[in-house]
mmCIF file of C-alpha atoms and ligand atoms in Angstrom:
data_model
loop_
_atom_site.group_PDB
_atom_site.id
_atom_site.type_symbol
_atom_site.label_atom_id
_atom_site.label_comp_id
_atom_site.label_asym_id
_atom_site.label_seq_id
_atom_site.Cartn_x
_atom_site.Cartn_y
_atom_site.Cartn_z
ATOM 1 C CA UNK A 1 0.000 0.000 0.000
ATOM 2 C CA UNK A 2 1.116 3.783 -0.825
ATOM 3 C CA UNK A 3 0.563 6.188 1.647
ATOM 4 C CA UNK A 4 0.854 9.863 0.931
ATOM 5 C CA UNK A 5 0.194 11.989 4.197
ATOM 6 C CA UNK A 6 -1.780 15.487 4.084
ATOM 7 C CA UNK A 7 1.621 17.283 4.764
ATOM 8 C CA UNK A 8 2.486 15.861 1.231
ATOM 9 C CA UNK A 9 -0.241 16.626 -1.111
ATOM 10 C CA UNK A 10 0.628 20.405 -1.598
ATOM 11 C CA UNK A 11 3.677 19.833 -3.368
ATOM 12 C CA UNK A 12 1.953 17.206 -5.279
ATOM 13 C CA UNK A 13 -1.008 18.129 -6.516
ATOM 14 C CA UNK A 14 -1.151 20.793 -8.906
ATOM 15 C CA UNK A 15 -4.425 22.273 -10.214
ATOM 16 C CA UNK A 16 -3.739 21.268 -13.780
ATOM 17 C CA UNK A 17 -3.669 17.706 -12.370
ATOM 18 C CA UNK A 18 -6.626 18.565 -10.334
ATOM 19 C CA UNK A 19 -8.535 19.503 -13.372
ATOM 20 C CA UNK A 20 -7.819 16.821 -15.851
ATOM 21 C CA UNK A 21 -8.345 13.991 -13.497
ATOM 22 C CA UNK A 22 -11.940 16.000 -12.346
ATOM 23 C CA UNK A 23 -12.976 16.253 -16.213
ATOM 24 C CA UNK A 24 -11.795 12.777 -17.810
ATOM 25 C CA UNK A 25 -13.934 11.329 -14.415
ATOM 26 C CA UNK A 26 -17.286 13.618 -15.347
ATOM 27 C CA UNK A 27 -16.729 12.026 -18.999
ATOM 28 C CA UNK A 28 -16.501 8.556 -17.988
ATOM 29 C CA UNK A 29 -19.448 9.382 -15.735
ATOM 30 C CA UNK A 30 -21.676 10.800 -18.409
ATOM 31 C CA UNK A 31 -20.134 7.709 -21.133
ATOM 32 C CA UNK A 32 -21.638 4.540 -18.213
ATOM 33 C CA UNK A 33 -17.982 3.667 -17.510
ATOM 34 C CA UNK A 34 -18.015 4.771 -14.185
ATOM 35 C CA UNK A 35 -20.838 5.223 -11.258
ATOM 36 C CA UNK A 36 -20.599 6.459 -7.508
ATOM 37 C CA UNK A 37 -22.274 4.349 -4.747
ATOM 38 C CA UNK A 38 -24.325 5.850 -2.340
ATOM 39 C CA UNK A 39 -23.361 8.391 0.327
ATOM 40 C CA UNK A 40 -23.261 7.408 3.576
ATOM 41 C CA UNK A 41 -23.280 10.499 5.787
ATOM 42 C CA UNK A 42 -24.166 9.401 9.374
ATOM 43 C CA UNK A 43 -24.402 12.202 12.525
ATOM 44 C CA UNK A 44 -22.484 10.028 14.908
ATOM 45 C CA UNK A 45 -23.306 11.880 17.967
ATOM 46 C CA UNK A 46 -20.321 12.226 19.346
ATOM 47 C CA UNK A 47 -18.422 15.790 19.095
ATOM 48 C CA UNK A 48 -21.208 16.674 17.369
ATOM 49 C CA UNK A 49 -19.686 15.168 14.017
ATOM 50 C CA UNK A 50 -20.766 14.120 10.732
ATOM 51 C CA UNK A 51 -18.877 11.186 9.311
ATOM 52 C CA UNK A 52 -19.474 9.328 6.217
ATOM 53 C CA UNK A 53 -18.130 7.794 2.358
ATOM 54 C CA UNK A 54 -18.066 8.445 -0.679
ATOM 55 C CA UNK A 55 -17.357 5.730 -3.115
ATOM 56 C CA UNK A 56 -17.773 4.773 -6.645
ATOM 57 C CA UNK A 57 -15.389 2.993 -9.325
ATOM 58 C CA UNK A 58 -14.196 4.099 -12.839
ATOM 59 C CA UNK A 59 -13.908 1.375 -14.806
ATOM 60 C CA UNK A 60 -12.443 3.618 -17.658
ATOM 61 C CA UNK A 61 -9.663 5.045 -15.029
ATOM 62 C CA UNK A 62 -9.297 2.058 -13.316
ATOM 63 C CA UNK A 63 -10.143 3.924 -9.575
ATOM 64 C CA UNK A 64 -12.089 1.892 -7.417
ATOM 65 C CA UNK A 65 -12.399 3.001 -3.364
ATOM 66 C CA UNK A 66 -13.779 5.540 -1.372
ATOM 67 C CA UNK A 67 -13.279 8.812 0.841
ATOM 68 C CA UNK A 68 -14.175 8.380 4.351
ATOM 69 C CA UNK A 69 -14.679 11.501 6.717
ATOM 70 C CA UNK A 70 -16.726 14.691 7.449
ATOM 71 C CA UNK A 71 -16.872 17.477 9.742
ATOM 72 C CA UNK A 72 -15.911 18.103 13.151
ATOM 73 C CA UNK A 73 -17.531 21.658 14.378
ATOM 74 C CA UNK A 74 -15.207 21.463 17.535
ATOM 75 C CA UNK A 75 -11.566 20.971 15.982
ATOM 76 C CA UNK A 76 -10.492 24.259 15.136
ATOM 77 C CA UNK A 77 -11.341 25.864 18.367
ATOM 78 C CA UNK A 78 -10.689 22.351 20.873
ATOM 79 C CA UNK A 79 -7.269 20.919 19.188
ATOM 80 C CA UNK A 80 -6.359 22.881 16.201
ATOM 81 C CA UNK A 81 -7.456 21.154 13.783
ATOM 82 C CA UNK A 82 -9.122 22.132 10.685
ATOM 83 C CA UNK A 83 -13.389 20.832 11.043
ATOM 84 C CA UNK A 84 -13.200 18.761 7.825
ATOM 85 C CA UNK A 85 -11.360 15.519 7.882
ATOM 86 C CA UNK A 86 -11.262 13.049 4.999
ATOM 87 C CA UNK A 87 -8.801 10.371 3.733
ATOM 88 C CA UNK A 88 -9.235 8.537 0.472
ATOM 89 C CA UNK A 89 -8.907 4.782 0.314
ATOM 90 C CA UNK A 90 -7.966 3.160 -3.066
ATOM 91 C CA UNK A 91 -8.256 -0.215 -3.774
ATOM 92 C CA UNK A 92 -6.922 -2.148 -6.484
ATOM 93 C CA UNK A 93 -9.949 -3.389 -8.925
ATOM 94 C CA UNK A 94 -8.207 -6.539 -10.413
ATOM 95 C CA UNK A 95 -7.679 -7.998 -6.456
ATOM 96 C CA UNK A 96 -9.487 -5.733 -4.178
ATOM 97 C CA UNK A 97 -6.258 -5.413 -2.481
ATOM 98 C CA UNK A 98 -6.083 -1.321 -1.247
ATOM 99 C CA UNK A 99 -3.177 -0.193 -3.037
ATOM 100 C CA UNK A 100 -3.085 3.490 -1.469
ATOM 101 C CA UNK A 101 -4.098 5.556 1.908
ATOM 102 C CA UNK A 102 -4.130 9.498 0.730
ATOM 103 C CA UNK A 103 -4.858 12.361 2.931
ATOM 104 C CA UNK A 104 -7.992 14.425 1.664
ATOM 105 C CA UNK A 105 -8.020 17.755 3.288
ATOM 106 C CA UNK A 106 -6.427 19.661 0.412
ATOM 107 C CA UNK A 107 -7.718 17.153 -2.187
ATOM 108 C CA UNK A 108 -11.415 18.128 -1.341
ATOM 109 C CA UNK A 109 -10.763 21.631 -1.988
ATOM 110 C CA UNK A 110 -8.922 21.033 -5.307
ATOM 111 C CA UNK A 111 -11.190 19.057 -6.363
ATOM 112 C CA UNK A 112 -14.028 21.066 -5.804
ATOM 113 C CA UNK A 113 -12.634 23.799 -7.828
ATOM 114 C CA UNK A 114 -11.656 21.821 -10.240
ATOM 115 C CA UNK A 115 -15.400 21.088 -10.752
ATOM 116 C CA UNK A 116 -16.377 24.620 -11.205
ATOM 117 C CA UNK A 117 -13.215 25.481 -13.566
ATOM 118 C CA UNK A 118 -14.447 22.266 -15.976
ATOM 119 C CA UNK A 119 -18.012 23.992 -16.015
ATOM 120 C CA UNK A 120 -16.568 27.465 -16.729
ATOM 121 C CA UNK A 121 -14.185 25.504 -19.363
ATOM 122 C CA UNK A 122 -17.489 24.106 -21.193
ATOM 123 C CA UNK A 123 -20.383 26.284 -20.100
ATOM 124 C CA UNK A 124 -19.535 29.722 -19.442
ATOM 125 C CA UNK A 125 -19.305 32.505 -22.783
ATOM 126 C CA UNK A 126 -15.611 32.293 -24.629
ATOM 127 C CA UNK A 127 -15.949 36.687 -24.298
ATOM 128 C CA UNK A 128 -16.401 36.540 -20.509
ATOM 129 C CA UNK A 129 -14.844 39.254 -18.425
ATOM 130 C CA UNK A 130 -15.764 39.555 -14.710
ATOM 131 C CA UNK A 131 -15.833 36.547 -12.306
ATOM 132 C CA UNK A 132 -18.268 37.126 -9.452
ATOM 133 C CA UNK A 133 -18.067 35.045 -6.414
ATOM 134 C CA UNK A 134 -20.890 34.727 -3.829
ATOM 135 C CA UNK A 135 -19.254 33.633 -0.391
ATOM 136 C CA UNK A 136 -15.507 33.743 1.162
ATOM 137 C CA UNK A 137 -15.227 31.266 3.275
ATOM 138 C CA UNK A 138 -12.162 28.467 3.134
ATOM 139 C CA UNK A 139 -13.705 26.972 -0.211
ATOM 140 C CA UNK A 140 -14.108 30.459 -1.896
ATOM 141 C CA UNK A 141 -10.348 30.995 -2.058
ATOM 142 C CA UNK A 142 -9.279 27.300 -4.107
ATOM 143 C CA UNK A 143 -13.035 28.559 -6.706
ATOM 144 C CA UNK A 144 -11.445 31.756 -7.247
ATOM 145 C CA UNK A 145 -7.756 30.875 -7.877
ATOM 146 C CA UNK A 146 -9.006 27.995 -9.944
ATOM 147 C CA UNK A 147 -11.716 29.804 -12.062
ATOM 148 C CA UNK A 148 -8.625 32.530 -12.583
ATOM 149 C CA UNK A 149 -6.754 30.053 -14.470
ATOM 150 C CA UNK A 150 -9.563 28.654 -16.223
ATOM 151 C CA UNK A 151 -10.617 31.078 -18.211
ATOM 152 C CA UNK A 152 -8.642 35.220 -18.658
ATOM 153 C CA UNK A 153 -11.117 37.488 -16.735
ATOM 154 C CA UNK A 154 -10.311 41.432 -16.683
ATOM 155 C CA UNK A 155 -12.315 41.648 -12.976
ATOM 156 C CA UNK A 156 -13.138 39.668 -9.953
ATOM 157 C CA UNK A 157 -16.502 40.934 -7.712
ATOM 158 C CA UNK A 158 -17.203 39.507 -4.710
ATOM 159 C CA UNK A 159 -20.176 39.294 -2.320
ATOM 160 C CA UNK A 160 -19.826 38.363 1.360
ATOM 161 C CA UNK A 161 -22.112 38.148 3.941
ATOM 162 C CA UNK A 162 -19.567 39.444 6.288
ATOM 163 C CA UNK A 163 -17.462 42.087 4.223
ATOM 164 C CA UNK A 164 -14.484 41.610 6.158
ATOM 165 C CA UNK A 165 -13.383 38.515 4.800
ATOM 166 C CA UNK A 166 -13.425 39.763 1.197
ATOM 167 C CA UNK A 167 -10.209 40.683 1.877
ATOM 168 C CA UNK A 168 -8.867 36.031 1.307
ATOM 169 C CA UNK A 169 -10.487 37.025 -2.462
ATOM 170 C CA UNK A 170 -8.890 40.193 -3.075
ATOM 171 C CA UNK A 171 -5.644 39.439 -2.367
ATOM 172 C CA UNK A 172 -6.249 35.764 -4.662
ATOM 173 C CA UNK A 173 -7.148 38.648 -7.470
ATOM 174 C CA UNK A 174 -3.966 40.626 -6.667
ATOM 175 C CA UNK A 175 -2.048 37.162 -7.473
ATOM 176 C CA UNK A 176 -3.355 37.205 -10.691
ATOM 177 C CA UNK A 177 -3.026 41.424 -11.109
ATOM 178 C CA UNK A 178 -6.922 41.952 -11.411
ATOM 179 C CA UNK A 179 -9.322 44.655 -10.018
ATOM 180 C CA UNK A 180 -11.084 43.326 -6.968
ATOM 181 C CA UNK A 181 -14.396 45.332 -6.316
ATOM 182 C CA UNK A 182 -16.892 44.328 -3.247
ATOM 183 C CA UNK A 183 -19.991 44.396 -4.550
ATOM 184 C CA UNK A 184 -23.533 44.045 -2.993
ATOM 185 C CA UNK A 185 -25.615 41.042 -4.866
ATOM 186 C CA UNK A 186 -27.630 43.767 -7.016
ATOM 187 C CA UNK A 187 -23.785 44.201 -8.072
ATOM 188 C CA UNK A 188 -23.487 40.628 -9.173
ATOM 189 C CA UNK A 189 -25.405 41.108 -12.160
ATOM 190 C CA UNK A 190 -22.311 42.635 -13.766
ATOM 191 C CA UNK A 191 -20.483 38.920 -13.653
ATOM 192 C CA UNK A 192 -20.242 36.827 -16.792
ATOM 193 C CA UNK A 193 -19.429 33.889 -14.653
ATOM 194 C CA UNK A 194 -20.791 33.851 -10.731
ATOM 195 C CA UNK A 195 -19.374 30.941 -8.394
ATOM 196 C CA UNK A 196 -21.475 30.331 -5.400
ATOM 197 C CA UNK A 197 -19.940 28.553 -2.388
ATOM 198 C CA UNK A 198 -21.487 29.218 0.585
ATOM 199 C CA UNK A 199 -23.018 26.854 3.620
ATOM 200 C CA UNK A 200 -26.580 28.452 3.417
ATOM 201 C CA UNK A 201 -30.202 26.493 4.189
ATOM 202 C CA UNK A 202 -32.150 29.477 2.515
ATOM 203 C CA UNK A 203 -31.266 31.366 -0.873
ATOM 204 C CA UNK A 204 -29.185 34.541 -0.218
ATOM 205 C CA UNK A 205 -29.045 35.091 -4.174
ATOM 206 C CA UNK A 206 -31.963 34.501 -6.935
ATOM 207 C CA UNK A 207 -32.263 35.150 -10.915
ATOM 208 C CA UNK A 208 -32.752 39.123 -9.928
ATOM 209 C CA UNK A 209 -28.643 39.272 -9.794
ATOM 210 C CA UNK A 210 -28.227 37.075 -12.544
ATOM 211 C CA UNK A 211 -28.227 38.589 -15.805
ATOM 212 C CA UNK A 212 -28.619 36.752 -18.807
ATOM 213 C CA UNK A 213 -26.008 35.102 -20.508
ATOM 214 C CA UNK A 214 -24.317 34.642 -17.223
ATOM 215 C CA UNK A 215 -22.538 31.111 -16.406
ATOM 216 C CA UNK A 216 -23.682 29.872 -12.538
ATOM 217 C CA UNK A 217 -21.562 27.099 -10.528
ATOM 218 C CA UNK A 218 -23.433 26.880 -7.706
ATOM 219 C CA UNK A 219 -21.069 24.968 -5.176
ATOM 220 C CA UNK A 220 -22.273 25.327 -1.213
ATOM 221 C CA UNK A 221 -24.906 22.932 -1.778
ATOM 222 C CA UNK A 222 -24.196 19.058 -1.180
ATOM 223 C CA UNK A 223 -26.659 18.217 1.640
ATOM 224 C CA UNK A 224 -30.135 17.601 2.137
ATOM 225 C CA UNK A 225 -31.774 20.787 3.316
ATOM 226 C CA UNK A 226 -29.371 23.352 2.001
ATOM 227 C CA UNK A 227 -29.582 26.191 -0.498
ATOM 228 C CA UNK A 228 -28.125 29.102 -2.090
ATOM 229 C CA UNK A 229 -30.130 30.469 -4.623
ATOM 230 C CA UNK A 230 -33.862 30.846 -5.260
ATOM 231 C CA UNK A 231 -35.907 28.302 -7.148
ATOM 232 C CA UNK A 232 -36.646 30.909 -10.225
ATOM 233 C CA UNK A 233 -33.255 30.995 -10.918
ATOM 234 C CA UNK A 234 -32.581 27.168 -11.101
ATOM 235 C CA UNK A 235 -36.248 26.976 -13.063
ATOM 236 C CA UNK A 236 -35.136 30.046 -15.566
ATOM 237 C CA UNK A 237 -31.581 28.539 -16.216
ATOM 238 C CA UNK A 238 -30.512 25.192 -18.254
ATOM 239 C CA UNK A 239 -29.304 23.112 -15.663
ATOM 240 C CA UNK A 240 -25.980 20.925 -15.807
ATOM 241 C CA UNK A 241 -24.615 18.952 -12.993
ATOM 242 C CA UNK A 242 -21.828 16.051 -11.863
ATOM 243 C CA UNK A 243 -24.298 13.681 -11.060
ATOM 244 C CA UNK A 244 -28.208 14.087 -11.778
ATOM 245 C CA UNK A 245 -28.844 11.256 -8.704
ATOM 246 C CA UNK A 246 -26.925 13.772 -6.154
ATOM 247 C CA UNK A 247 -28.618 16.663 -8.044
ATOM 248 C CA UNK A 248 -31.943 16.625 -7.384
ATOM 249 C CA UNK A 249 -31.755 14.695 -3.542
ATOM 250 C CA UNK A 250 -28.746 16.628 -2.136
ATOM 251 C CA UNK A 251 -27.469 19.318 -4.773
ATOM 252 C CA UNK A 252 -28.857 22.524 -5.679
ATOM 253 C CA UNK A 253 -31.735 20.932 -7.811
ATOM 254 C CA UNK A 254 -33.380 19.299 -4.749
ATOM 255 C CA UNK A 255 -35.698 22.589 -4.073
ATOM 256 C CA UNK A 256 -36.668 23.012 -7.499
ATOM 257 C CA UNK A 257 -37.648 19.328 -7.913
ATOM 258 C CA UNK A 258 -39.388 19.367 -4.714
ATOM 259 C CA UNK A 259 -41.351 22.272 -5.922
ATOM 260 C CA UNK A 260 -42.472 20.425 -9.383
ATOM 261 C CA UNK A 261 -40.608 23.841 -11.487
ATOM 262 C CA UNK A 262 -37.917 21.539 -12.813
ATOM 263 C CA UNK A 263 -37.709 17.472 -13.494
ATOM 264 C CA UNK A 264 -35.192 14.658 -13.701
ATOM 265 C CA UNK A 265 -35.307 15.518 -17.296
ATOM 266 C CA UNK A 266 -34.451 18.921 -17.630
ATOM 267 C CA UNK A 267 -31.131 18.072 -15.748
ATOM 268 C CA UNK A 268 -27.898 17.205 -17.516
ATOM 269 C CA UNK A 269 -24.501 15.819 -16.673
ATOM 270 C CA UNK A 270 -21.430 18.040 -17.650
ATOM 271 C CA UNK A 271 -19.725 14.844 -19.046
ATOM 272 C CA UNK A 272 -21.961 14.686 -21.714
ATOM 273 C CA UNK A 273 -20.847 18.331 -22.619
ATOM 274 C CA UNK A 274 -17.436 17.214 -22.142
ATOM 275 C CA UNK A 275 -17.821 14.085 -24.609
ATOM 276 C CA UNK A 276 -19.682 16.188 -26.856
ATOM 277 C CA UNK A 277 -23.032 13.794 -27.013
ATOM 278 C CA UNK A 278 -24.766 17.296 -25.453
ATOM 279 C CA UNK A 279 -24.403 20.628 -27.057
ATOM 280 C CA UNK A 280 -23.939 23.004 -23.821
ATOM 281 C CA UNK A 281 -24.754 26.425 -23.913
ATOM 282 C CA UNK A 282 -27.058 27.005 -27.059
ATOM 283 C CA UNK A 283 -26.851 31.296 -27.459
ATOM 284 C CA UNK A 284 -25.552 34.046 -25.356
ATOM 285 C CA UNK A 285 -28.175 35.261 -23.268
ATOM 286 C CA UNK A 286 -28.615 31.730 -22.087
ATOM 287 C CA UNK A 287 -28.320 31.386 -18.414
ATOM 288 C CA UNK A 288 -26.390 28.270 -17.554
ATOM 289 C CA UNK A 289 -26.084 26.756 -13.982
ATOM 290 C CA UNK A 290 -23.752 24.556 -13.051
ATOM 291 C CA UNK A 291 -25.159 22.252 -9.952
ATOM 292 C CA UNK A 292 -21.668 20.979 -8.520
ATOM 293 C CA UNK A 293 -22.950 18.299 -5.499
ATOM 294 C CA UNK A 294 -19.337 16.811 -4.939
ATOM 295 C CA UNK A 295 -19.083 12.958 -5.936
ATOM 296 C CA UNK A 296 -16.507 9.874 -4.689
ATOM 297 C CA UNK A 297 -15.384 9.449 -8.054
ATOM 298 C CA UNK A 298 -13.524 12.919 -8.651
ATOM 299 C CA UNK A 299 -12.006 12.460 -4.771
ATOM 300 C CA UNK A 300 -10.687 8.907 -6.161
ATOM 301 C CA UNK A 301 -9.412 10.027 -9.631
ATOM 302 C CA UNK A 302 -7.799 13.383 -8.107
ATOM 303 C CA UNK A 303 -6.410 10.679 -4.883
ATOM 304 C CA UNK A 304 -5.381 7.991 -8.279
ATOM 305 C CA UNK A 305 -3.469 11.190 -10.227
ATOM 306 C CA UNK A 306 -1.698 12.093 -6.733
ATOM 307 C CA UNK A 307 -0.294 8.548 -6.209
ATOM 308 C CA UNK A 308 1.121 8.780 -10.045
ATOM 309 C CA UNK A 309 2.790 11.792 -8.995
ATOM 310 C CA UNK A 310 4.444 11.132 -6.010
ATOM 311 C CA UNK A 311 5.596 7.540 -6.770
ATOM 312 C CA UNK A 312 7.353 9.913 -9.720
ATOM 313 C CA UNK A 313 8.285 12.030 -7.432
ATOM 314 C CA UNK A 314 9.702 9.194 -4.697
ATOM 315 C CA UNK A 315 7.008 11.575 -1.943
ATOM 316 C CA UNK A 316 5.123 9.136 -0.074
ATOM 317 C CA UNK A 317 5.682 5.780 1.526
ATOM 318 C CA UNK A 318 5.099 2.309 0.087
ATOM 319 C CA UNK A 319 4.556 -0.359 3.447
ATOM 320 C CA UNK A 320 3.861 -3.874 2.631
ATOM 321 C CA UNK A 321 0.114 -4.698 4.403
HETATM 322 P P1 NAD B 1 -16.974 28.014 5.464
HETATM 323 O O1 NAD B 1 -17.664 27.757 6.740
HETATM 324 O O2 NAD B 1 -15.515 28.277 5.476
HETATM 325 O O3 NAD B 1 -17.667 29.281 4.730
HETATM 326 C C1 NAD B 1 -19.077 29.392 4.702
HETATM 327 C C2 NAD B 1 -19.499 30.525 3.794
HETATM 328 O O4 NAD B 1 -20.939 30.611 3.843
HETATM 329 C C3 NAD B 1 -18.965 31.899 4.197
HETATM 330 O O5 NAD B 1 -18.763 32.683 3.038
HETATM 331 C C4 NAD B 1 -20.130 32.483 5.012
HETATM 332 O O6 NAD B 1 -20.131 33.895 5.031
HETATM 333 C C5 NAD B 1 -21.308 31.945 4.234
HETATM 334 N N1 NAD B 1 -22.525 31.902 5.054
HETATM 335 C C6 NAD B 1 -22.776 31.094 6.105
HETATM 336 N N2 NAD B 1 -24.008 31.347 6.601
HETATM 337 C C7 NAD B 1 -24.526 32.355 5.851
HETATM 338 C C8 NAD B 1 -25.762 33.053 5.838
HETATM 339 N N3 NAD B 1 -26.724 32.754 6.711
HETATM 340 N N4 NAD B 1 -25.963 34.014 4.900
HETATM 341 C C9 NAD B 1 -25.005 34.300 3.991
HETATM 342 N N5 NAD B 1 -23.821 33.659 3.931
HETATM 343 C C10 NAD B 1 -23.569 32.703 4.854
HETATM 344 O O7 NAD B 1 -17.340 26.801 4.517
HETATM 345 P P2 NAD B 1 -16.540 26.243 3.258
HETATM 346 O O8 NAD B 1 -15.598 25.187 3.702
HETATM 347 O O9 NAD B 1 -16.050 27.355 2.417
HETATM 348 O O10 NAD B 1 -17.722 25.465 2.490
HETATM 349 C C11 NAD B 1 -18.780 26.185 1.897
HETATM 350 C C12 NAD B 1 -19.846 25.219 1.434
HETATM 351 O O11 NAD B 1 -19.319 24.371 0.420
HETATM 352 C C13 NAD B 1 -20.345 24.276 2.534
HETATM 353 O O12 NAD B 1 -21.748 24.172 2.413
HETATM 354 C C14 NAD B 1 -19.674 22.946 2.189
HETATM 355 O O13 NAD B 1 -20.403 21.836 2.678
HETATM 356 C C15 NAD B 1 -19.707 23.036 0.684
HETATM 357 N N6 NAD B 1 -18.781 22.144 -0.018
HETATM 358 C C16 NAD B 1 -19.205 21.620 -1.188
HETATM 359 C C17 NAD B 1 -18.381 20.763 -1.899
HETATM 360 C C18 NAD B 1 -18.838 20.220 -3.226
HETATM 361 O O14 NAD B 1 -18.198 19.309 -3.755
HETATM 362 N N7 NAD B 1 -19.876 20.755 -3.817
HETATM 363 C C19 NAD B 1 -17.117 20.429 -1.402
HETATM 364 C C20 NAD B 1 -16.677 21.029 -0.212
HETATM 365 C C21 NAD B 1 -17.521 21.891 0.483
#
């Protein structure tokens, strides 16, 4: 087995690496070669944490295991710690044998911007210019820098609930020598591209600050119960997402299917963008929302590419269990 600690994966992982793995896993998705298993997510009533796994197999990428962990409300301020713990688990599909133990702290966030960056890649307009971002918490940061290399934006706008920590966004627009502007979310309609990542249970944004044309990855919601943005938006835009299942129980979609203003059907999976057997975006005043729920299978295929980079490298361990 290969184990590669947390303390390694930021010299590892790059966001290129991120990205590819993220995208060839959404095609595979979309093409039946690979599927995620159910979520577990269990409140375990102890320290107030939420544990659970993610799994699935890609039969294309050969990945085949699962991410095990959650969030623990108490770390930061009892031991330290940062509140979400993960570790991904892969196993080798010929044998079942687990062939590597990876640490998933940094991985989640890469990953998860790596999502957003493949949607801008295939969904947003080619002439886009400002990059709005709705939330600036410890996710908003990995979106920004990610969507930043994406795509070339002239502007980054940003909407907080508390203003104060706009500042994590500016300065990731200052690495990349753009204009940073704070704007309220009447303000967001001036975005061409608007990530949402925020950890809300009621809509702070709707289609009033989206204009059209605009490309939407809305990335806060991947629980039961959650929401970020108002049903009319998700009704008025053509809907994409990693994984229609996740979509409409746990992602973004859930409200607007509950409500009857949008259907299994009017969902689609980014892979099929990717492989081309979906057409995207279909005109420029199209509003296009990405609904990014977070599956196993990019945690595995992001976990698979960092294990092919540090055996490279000679970073990690190999122990014989
Ligand atoms: P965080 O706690 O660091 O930040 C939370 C953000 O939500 C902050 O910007 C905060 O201001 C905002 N917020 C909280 N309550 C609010 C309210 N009532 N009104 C307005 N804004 C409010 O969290 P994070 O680690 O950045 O994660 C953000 C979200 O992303 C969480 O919901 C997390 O579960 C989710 N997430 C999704 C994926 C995925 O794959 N889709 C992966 C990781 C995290």
């Amino acid at each position: 087995m290969y184990i590669v600690p947390e303390t390694a994966i930021a010299d590892i992982l790059t966001r290129e690496a991120a990205f590819d793995a993220v995208e060839n896993v959404f095609a595979a998705m979309a093409a039946g070669d690979a599927y995620n298993f159910p979520v577990i997510r269990e409140a375990i009533g102890h320290e107030e944490a939420l544990y659970g796994f993610k799994g699935g197999f890609d039969g294309k990428g050969k990945s085949l295991g699962l991410k095990a962990g959650g969030y623990w409300p108490h770390n930061m301020e009892r031991r330290g710690l940062i509140n979400h713990q993960s570790t991904v688990f892969l196993f080798d599909p010929d044998t079942g044998k687990v062939a590597a133990m990876v640490g998933g702290n940094l991985l989640t966030a890469l990953r998860t911007a790596a999502a957003s960056s493949v949607s801008i890649k295939h969904l947003a307009r080619k002439d886009s210019k400002v990059m709005g971002m709705i939330g600036a918490g410890h996710q908003a940061k990995f979106q920004l820098r990610a969507a930043l290399e994406t795509h070339p934006f002239e502007k980054v706008i940003a909407w907080n609930r508390s203003p104060d920590r706009l500042a994590s966004l500016a300065e990731v627009a200052a690495e990349f020598d753009l204009p940073f502007e704070a704007v309220t979310l009447d303000g967001m309609q001036a975005a061409d591209v608007v990530i949402s990542i925020t950890s809300v249970f009621s809509p702070v944004f709707g289609a009033a600050h989206i204009s059209d044309g605009t490309h939407v990855a809305c990335m806060g919601t991947d629980t039961v119960g959650k929401q970020e943005c108002d049903v009319d938006l998700v009704a008025k835009a053509t809907v994409f997402t990693d994984e229609v299942a996740q979509s409409v129980t746990l992602g973004e979609a859930q409200h607007a299917i509950a409500s009857g203003a949008r259907t299994h059907d009017d969902i689609s999976e980014i892979g099929a963008v990717i492989n081309g057997t979906h057409s995207g975006r279909s005109s420029d005043r199209e509003i296009t929302l990405f609904d990014g729920t977070g599956v196993g299978l990019q945690d595995l295929a992001v976990a698979a590419s960092i294990v092919e980079i540090a055996k490279a490298k000679g970073i990690g361990t190999e122990v014989d269990f």
